[in-house]
PDB file of N, CA and C in Angstrom:
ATOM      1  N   UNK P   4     -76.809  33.007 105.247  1.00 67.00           N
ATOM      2  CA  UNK P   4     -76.447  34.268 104.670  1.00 67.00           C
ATOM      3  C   UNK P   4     -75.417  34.999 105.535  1.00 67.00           C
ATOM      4  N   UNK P   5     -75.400  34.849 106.800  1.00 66.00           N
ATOM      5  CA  UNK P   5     -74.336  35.688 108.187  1.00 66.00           C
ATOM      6  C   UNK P   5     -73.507  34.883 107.600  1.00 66.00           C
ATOM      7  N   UNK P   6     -73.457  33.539 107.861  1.00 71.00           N
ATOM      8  CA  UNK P   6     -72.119  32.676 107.481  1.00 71.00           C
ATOM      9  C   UNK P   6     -71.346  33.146 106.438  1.00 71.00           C
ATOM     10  N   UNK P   7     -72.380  33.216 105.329  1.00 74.00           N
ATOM     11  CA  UNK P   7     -71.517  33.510 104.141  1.00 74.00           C
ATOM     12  C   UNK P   7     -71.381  34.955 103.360  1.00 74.00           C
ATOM     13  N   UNK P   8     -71.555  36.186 104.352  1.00 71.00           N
ATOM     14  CA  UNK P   8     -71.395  37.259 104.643  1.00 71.00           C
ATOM     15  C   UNK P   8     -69.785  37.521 105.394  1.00 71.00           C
ATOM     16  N   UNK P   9     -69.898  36.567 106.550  1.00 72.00           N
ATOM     17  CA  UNK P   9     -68.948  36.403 107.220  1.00 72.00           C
ATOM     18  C   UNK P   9     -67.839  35.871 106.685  1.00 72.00           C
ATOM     19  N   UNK P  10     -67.672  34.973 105.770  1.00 84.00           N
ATOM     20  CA  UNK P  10     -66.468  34.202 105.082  1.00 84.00           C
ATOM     21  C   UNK P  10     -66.237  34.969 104.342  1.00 84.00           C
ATOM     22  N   UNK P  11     -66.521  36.462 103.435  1.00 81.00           N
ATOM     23  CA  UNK P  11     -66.244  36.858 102.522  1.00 81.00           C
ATOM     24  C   UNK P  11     -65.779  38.023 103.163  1.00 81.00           C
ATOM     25  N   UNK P  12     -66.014  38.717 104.286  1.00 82.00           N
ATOM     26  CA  UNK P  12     -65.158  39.378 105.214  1.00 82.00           C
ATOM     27  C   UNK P  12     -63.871  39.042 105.087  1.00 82.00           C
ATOM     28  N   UNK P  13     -63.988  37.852 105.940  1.00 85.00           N
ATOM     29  CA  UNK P  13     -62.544  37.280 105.882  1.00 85.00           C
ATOM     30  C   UNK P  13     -61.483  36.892 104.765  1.00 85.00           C
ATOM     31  N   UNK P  14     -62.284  36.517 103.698  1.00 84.00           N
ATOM     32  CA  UNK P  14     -61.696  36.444 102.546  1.00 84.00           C
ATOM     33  C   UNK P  14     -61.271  37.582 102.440  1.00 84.00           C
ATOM     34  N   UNK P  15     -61.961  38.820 102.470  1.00 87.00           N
ATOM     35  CA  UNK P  15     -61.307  39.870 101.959  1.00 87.00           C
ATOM     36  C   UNK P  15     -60.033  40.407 102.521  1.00 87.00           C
ATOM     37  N   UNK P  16     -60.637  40.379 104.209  1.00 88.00           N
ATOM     38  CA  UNK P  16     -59.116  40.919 104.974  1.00 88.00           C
ATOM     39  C   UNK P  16     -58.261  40.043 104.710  1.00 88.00           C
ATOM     40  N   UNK P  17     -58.012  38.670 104.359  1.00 88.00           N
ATOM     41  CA  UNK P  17     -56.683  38.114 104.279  1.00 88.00           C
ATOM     42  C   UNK P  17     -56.187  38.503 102.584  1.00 88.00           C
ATOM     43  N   UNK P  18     -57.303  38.470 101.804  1.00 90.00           N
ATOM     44  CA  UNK P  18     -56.599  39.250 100.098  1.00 90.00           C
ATOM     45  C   UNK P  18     -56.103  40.696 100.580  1.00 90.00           C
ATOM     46  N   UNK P  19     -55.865  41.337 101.724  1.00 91.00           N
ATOM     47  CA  UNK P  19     -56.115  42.807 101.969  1.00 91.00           C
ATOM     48  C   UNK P  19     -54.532  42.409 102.447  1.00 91.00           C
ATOM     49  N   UNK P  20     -54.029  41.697 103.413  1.00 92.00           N
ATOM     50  CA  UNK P  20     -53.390  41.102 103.911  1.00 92.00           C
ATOM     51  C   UNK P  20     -52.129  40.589 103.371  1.00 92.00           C
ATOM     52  N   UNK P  21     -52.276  39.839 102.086  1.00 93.00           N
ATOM     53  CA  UNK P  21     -51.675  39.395 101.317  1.00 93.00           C
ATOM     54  C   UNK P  21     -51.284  40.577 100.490  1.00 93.00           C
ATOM     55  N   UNK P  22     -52.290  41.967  99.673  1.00 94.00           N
ATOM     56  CA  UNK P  22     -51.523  42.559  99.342  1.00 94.00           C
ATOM     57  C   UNK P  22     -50.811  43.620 100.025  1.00 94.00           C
ATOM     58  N   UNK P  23     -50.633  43.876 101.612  1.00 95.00           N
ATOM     59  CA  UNK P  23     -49.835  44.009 102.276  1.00 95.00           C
ATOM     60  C   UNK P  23     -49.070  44.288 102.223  1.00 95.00           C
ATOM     61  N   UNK P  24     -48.434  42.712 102.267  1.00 95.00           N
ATOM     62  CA  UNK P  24     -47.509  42.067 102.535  1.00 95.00           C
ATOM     63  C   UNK P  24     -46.446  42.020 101.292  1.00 95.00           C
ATOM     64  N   UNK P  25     -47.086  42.023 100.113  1.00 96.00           N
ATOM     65  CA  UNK P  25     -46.560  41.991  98.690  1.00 96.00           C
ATOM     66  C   UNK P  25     -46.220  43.607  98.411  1.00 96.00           C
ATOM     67  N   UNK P  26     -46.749  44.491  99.189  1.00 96.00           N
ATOM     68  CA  UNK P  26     -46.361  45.685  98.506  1.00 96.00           C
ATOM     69  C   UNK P  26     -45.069  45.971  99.623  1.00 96.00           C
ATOM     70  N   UNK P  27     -45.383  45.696 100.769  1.00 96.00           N
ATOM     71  CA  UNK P  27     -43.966  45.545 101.380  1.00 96.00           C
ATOM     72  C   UNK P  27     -42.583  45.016 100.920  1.00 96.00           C
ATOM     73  N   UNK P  28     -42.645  44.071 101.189  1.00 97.00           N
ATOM     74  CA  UNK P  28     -41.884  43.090 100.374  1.00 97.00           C
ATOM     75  C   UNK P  28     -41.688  44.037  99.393  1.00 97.00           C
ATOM     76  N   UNK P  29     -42.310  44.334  98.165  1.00 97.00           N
ATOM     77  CA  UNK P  29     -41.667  45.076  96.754  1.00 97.00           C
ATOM     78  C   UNK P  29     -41.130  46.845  97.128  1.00 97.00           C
ATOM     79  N   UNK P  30     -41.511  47.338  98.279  1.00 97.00           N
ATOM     80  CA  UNK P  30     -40.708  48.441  99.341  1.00 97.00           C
ATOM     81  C   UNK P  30     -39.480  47.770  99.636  1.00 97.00           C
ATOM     82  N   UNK P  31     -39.410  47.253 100.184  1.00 97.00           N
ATOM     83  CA  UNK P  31     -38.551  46.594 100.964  1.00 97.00           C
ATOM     84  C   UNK P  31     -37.338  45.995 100.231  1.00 97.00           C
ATOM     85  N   UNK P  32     -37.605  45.389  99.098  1.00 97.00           N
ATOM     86  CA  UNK P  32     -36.422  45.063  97.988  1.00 97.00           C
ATOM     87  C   UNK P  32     -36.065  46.168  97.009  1.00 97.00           C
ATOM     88  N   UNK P  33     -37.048  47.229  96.866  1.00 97.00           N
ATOM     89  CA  UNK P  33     -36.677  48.818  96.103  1.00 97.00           C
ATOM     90  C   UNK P  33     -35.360  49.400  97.124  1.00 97.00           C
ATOM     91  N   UNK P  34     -35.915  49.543  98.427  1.00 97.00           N
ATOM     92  CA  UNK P  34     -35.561  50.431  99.121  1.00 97.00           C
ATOM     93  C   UNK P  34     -33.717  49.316  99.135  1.00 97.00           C
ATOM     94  N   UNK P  35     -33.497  48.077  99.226  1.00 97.00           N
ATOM     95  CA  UNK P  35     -32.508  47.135  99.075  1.00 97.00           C
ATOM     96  C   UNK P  35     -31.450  47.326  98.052  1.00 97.00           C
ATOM     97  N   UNK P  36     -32.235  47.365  97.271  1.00 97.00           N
ATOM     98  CA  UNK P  36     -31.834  47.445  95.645  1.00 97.00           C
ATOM     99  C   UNK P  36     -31.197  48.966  95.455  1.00 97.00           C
ATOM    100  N   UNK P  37     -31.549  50.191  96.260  1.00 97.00           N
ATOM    101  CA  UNK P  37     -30.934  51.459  95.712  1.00 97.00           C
ATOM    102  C   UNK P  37     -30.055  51.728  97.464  1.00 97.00           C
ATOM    103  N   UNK P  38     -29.913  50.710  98.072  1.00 97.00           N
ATOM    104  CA  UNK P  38     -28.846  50.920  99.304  1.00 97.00           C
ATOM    105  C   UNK P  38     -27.953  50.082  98.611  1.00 97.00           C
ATOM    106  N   UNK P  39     -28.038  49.021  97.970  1.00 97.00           N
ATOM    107  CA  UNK P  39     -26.746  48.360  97.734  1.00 97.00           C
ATOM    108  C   UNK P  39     -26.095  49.340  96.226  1.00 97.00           C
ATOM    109  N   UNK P  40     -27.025  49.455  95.566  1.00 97.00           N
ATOM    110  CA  UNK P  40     -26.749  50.325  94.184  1.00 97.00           C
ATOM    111  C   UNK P  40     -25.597  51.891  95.051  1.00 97.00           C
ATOM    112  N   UNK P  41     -26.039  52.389  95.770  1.00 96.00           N
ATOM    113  CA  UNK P  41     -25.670  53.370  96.586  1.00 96.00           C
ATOM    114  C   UNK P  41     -24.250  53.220  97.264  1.00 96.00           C
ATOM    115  N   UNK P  42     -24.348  52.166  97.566  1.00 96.00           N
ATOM    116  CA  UNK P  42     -22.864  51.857  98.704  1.00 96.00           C
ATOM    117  C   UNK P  42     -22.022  51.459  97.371  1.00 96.00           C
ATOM    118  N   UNK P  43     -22.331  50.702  96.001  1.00 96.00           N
ATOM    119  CA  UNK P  43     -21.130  50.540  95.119  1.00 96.00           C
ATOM    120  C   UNK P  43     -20.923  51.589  94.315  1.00 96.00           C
ATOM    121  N   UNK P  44     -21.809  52.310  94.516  1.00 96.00           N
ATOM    122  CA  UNK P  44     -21.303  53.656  93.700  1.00 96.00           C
ATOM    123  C   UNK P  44     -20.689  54.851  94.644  1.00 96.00           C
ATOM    124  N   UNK P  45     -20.599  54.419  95.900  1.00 96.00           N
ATOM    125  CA  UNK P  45     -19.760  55.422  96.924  1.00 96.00           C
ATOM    126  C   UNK P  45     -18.799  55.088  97.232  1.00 96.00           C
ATOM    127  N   UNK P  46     -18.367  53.314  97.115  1.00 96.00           N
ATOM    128  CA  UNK P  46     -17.035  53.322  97.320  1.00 96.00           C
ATOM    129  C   UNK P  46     -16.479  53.245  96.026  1.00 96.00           C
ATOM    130  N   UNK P  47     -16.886  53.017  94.792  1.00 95.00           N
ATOM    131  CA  UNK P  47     -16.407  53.740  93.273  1.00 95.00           C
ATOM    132  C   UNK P  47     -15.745  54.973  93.522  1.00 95.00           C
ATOM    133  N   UNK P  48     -16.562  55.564  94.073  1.00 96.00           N
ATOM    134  CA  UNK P  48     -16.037  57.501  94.088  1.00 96.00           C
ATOM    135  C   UNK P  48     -15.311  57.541  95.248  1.00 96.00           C
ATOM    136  N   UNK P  49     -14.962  56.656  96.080  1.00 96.00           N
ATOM    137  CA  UNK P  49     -13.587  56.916  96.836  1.00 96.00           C
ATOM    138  C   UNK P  49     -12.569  56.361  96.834  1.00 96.00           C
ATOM    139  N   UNK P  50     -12.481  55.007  95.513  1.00 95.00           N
ATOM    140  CA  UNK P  50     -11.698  54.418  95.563  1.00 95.00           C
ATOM    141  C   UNK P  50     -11.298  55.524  94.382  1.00 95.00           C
ATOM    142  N   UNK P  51     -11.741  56.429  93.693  1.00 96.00           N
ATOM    143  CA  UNK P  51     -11.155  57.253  92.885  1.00 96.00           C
ATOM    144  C   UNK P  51     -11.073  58.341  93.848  1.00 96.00           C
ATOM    145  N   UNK P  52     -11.593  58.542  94.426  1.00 96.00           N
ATOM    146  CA  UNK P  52     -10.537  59.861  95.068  1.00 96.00           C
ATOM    147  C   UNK P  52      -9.651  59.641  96.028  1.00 96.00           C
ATOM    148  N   UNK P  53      -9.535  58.914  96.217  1.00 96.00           N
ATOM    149  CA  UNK P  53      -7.699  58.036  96.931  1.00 96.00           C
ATOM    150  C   UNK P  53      -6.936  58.423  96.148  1.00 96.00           C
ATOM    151  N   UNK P  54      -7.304  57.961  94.234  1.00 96.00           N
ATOM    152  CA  UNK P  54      -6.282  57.656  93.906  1.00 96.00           C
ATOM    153  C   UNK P  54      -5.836  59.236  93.442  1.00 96.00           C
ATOM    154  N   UNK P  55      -6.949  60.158  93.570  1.00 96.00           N
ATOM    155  CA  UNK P  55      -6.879  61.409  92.919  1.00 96.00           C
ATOM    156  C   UNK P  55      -5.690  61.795  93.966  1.00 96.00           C
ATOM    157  N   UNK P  56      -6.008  61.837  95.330  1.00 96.00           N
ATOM    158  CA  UNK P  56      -5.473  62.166  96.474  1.00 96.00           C
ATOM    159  C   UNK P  56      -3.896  62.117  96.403  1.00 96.00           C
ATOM    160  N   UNK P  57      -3.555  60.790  96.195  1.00 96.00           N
ATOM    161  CA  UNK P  57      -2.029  60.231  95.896  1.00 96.00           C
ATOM    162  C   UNK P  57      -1.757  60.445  94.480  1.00 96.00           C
ATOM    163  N   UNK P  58      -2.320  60.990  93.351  1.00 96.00           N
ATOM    164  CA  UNK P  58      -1.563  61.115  92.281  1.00 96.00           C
ATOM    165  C   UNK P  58      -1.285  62.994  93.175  1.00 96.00           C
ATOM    166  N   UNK P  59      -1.784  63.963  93.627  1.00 97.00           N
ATOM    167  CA  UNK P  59      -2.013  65.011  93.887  1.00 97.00           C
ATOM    168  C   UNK P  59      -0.312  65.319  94.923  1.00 97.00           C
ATOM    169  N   UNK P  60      -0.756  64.037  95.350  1.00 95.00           N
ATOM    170  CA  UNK P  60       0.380  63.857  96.212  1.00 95.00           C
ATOM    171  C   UNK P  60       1.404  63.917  95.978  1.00 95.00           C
ATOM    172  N   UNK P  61       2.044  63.263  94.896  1.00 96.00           N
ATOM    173  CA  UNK P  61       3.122  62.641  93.909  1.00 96.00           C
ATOM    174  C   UNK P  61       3.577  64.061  92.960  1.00 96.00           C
ATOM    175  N   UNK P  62       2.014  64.472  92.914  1.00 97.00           N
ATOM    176  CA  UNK P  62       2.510  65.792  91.946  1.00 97.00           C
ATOM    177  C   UNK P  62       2.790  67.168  92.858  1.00 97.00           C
ATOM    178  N   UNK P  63       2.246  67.061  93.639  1.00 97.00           N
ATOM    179  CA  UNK P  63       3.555  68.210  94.963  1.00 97.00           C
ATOM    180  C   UNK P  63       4.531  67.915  94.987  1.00 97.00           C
ATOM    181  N   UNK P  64       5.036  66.863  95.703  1.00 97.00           N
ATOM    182  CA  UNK P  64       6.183  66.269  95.442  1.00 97.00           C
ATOM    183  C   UNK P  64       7.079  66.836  94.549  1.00 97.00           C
ATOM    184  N   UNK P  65       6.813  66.599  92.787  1.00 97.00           N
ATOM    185  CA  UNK P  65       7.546  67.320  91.746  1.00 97.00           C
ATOM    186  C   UNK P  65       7.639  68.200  91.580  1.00 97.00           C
ATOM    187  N   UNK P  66       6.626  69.114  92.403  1.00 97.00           N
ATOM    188  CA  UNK P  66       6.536  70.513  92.053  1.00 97.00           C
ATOM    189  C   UNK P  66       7.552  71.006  92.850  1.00 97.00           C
ATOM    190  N   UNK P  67       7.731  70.709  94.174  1.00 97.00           N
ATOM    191  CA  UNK P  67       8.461  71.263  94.870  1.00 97.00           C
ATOM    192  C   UNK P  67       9.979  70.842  94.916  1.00 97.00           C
ATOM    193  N   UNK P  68      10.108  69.775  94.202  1.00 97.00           N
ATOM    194  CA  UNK P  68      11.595  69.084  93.514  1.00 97.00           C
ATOM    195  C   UNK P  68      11.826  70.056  92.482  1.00 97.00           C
ATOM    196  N   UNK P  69      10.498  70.874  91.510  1.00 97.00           N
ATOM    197  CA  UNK P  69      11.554  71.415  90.650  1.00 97.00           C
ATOM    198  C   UNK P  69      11.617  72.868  91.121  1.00 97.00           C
ATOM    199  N   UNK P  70      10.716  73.655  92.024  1.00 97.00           N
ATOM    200  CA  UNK P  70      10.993  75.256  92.804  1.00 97.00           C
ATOM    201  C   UNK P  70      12.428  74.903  93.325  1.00 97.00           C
ATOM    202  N   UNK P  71      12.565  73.629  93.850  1.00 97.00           N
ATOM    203  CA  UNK P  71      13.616  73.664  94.770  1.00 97.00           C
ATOM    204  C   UNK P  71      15.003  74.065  93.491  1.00 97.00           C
ATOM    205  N   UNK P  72      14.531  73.170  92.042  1.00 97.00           N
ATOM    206  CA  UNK P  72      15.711  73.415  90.873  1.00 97.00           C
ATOM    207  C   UNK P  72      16.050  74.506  90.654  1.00 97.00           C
ATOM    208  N   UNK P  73      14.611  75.199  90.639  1.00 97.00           N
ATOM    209  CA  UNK P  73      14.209  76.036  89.413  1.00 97.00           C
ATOM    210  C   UNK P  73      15.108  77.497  90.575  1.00 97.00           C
ATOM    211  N   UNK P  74      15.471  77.182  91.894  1.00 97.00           N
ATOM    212  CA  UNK P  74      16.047  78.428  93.187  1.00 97.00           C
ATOM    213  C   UNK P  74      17.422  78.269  92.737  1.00 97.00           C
ATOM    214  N   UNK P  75      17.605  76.772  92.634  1.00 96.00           N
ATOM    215  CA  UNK P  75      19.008  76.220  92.540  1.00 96.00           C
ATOM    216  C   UNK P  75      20.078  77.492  91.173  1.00 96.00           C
ATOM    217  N   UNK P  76      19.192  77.007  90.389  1.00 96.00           N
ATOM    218  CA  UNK P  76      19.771  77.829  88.842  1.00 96.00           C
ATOM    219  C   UNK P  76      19.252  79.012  89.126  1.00 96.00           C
ATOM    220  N   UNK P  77      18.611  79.507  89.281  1.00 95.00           N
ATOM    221  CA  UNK P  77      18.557  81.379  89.877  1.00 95.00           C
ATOM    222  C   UNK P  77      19.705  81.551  90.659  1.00 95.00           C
ATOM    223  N   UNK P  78      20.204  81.093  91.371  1.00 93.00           N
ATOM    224  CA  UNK P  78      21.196  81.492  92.598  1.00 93.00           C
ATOM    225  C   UNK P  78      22.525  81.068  91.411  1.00 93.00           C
ATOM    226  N   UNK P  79      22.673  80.049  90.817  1.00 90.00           N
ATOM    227  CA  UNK P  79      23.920  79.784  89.538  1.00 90.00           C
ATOM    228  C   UNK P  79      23.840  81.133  88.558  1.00 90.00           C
ATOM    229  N   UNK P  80      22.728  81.268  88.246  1.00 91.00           N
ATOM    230  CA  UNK P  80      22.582  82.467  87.277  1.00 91.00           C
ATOM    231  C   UNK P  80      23.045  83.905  87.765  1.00 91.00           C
ATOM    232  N   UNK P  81      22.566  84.440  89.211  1.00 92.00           N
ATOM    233  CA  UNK P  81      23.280  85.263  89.608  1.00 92.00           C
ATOM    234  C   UNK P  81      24.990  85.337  90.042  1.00 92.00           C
ATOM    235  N   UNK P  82      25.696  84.078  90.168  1.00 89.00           N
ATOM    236  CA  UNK P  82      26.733  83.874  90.646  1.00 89.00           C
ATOM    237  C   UNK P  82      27.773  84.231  89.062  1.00 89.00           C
ATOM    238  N   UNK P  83      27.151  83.351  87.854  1.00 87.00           N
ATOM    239  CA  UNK P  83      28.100  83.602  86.676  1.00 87.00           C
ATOM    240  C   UNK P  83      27.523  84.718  86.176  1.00 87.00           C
ATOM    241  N   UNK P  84      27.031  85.477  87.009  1.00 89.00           N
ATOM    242  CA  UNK P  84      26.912  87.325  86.385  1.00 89.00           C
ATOM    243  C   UNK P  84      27.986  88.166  86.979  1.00 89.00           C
ATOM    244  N   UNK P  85      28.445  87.489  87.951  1.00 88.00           N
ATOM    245  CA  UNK P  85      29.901  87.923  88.689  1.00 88.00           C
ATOM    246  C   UNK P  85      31.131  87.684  88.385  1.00 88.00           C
ATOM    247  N   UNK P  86      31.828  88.301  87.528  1.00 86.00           N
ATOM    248  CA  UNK P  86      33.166  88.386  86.929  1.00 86.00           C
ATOM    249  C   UNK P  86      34.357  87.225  88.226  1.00 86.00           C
ATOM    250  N   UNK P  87      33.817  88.115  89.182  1.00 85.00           N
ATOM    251  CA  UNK P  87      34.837  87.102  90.057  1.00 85.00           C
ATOM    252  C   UNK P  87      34.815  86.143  90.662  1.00 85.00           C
ATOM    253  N   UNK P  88      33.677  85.702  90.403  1.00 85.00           N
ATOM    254  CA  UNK P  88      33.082  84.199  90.800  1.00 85.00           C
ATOM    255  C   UNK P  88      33.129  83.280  89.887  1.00 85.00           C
ATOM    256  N   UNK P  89      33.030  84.176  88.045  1.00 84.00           N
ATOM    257  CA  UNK P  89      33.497  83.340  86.956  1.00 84.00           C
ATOM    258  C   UNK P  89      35.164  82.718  87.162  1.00 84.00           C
ATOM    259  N   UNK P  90      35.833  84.144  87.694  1.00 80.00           N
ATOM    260  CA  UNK P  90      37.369  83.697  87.626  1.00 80.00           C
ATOM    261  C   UNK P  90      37.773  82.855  88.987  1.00 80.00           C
ATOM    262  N   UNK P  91      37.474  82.305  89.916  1.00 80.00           N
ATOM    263  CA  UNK P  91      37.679  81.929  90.940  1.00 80.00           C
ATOM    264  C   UNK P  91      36.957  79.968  90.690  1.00 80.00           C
ATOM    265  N   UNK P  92      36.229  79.996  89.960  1.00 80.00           N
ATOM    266  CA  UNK P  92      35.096  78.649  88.949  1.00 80.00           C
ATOM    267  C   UNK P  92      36.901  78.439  87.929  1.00 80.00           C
ATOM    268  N   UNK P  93      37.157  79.045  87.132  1.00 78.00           N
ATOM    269  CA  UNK P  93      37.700  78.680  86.189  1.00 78.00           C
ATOM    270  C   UNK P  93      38.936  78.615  86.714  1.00 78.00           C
ATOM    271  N   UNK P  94      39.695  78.718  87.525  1.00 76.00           N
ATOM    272  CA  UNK P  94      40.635  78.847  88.638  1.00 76.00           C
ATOM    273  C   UNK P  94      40.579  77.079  89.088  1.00 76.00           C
ATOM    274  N   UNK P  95      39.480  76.841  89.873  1.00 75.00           N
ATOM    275  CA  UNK P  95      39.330  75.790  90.678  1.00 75.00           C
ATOM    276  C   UNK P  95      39.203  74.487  89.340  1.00 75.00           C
ATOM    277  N   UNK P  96      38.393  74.640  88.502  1.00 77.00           N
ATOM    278  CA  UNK P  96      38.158  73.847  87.227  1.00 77.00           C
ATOM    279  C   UNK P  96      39.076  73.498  86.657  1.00 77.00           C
ATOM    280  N   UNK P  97      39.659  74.629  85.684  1.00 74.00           N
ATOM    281  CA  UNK P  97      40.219  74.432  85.072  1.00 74.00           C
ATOM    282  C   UNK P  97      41.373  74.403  84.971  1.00 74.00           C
ATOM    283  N   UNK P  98      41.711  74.761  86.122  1.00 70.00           N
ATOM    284  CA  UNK P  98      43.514  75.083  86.801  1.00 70.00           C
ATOM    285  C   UNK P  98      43.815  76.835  85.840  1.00 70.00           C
ATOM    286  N   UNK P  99      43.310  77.401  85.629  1.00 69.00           N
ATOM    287  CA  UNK P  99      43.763  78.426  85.395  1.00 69.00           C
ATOM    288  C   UNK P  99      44.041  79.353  85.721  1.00 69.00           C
ATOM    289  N   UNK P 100      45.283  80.231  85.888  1.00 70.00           N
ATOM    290  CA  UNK P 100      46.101  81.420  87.287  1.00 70.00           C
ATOM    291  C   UNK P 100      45.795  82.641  86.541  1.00 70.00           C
ATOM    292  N   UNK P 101      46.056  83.458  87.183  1.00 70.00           N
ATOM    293  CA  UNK P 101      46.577  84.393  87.400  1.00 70.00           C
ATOM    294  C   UNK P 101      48.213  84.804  87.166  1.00 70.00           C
ATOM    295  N   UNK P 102      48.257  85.887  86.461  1.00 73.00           N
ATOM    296  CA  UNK P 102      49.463  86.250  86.406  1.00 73.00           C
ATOM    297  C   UNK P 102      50.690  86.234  87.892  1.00 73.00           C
ATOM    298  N   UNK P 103      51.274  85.334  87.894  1.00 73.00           N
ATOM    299  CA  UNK P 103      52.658  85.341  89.076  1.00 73.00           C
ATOM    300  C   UNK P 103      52.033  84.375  89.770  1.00 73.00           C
ATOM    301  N   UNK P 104      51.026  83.479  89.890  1.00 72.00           N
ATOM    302  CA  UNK P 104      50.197  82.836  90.545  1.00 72.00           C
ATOM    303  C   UNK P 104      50.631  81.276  90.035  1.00 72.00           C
ATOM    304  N   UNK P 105      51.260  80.107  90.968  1.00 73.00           N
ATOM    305  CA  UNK P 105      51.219  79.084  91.135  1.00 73.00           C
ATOM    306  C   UNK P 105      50.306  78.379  91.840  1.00 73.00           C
ATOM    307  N   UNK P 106      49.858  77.298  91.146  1.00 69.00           N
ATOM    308  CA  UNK P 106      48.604  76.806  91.314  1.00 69.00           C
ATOM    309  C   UNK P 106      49.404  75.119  92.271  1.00 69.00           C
ATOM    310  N   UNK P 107      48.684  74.967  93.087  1.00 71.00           N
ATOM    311  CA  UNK P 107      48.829  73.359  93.904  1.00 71.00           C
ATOM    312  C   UNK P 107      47.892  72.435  93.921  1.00 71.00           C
ATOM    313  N   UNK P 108      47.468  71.615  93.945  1.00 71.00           N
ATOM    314  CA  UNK P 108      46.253  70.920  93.412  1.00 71.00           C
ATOM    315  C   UNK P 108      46.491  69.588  94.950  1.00 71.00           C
ATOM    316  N   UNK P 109      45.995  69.799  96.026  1.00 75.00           N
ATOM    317  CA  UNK P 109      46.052  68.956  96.779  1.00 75.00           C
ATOM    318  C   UNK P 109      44.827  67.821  97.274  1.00 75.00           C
ATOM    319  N   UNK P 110      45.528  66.631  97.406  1.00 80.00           N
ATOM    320  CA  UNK P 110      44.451  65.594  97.460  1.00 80.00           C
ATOM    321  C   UNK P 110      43.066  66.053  98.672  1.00 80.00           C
ATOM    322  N   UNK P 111      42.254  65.126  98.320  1.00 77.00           N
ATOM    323  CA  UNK P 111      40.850  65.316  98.929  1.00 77.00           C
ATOM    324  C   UNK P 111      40.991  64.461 100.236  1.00 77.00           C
ATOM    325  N   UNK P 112      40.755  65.124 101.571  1.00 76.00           N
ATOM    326  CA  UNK P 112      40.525  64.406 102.370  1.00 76.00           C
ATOM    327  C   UNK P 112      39.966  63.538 102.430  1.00 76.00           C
ATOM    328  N   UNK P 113      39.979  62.325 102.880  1.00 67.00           N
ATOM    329  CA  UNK P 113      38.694  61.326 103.428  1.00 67.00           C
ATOM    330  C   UNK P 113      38.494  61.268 104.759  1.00 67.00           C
ATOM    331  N   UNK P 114      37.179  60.774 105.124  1.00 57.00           N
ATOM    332  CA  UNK P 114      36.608  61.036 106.183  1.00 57.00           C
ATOM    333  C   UNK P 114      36.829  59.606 106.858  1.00 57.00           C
TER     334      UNK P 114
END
């Protein structure tokens, strides 16, 4: 009866043992399973915000290509509001004088 008191001890701690080991193991591949799930869904969201980064990039870029336009033609716009900046433009353009005024048209240096 000790004997077989005793074997069923043991039986038990090693079924005790075994489920352990099995609930580990099923920890252990959960806890696996939402680190790898985790790392492909974090470099997902940075391989998109790179690209957010460099489209952001690209679009400063234009923005400040067209402030730089958009100064360009403000400064044209104030210039042909000036009568004598129109006639001094249409002078150089178009060859057109002034009364008693001979015009010379001399070649362009090169460098």
């Amino acid at each position: 009866m000790a004997k077989r008191k005793l074997t069923l001890i043991q039986k038990n701690r090693k079924r005790r043992r075994q489920l352990l080991y099995r609930r580990a193991l099923t920890m252990s591949l959960l806890i696996g399973f939402f680190i790898v799930a985790g790392a492909f869904m974090y470099t997902g969201r940075l391989a998109k915000l790179t690209e957010a980064k460099e489209n952001l990039a690209a679009y400063q870029q234009q923005y400040d290509e067209l402030i730089a336009k958009q100064e360009y033609y403000r400064n044209e716009i104030s210039k042909l509001e000036n009568e004598d900046y129109i006639a001094k433009l249409a002078r150089e353009k178009y060859f057109k004088s002034e009364e008693g005024e001979i015009l010379f048209k001399l070649p362009k240096e090169q460098e």
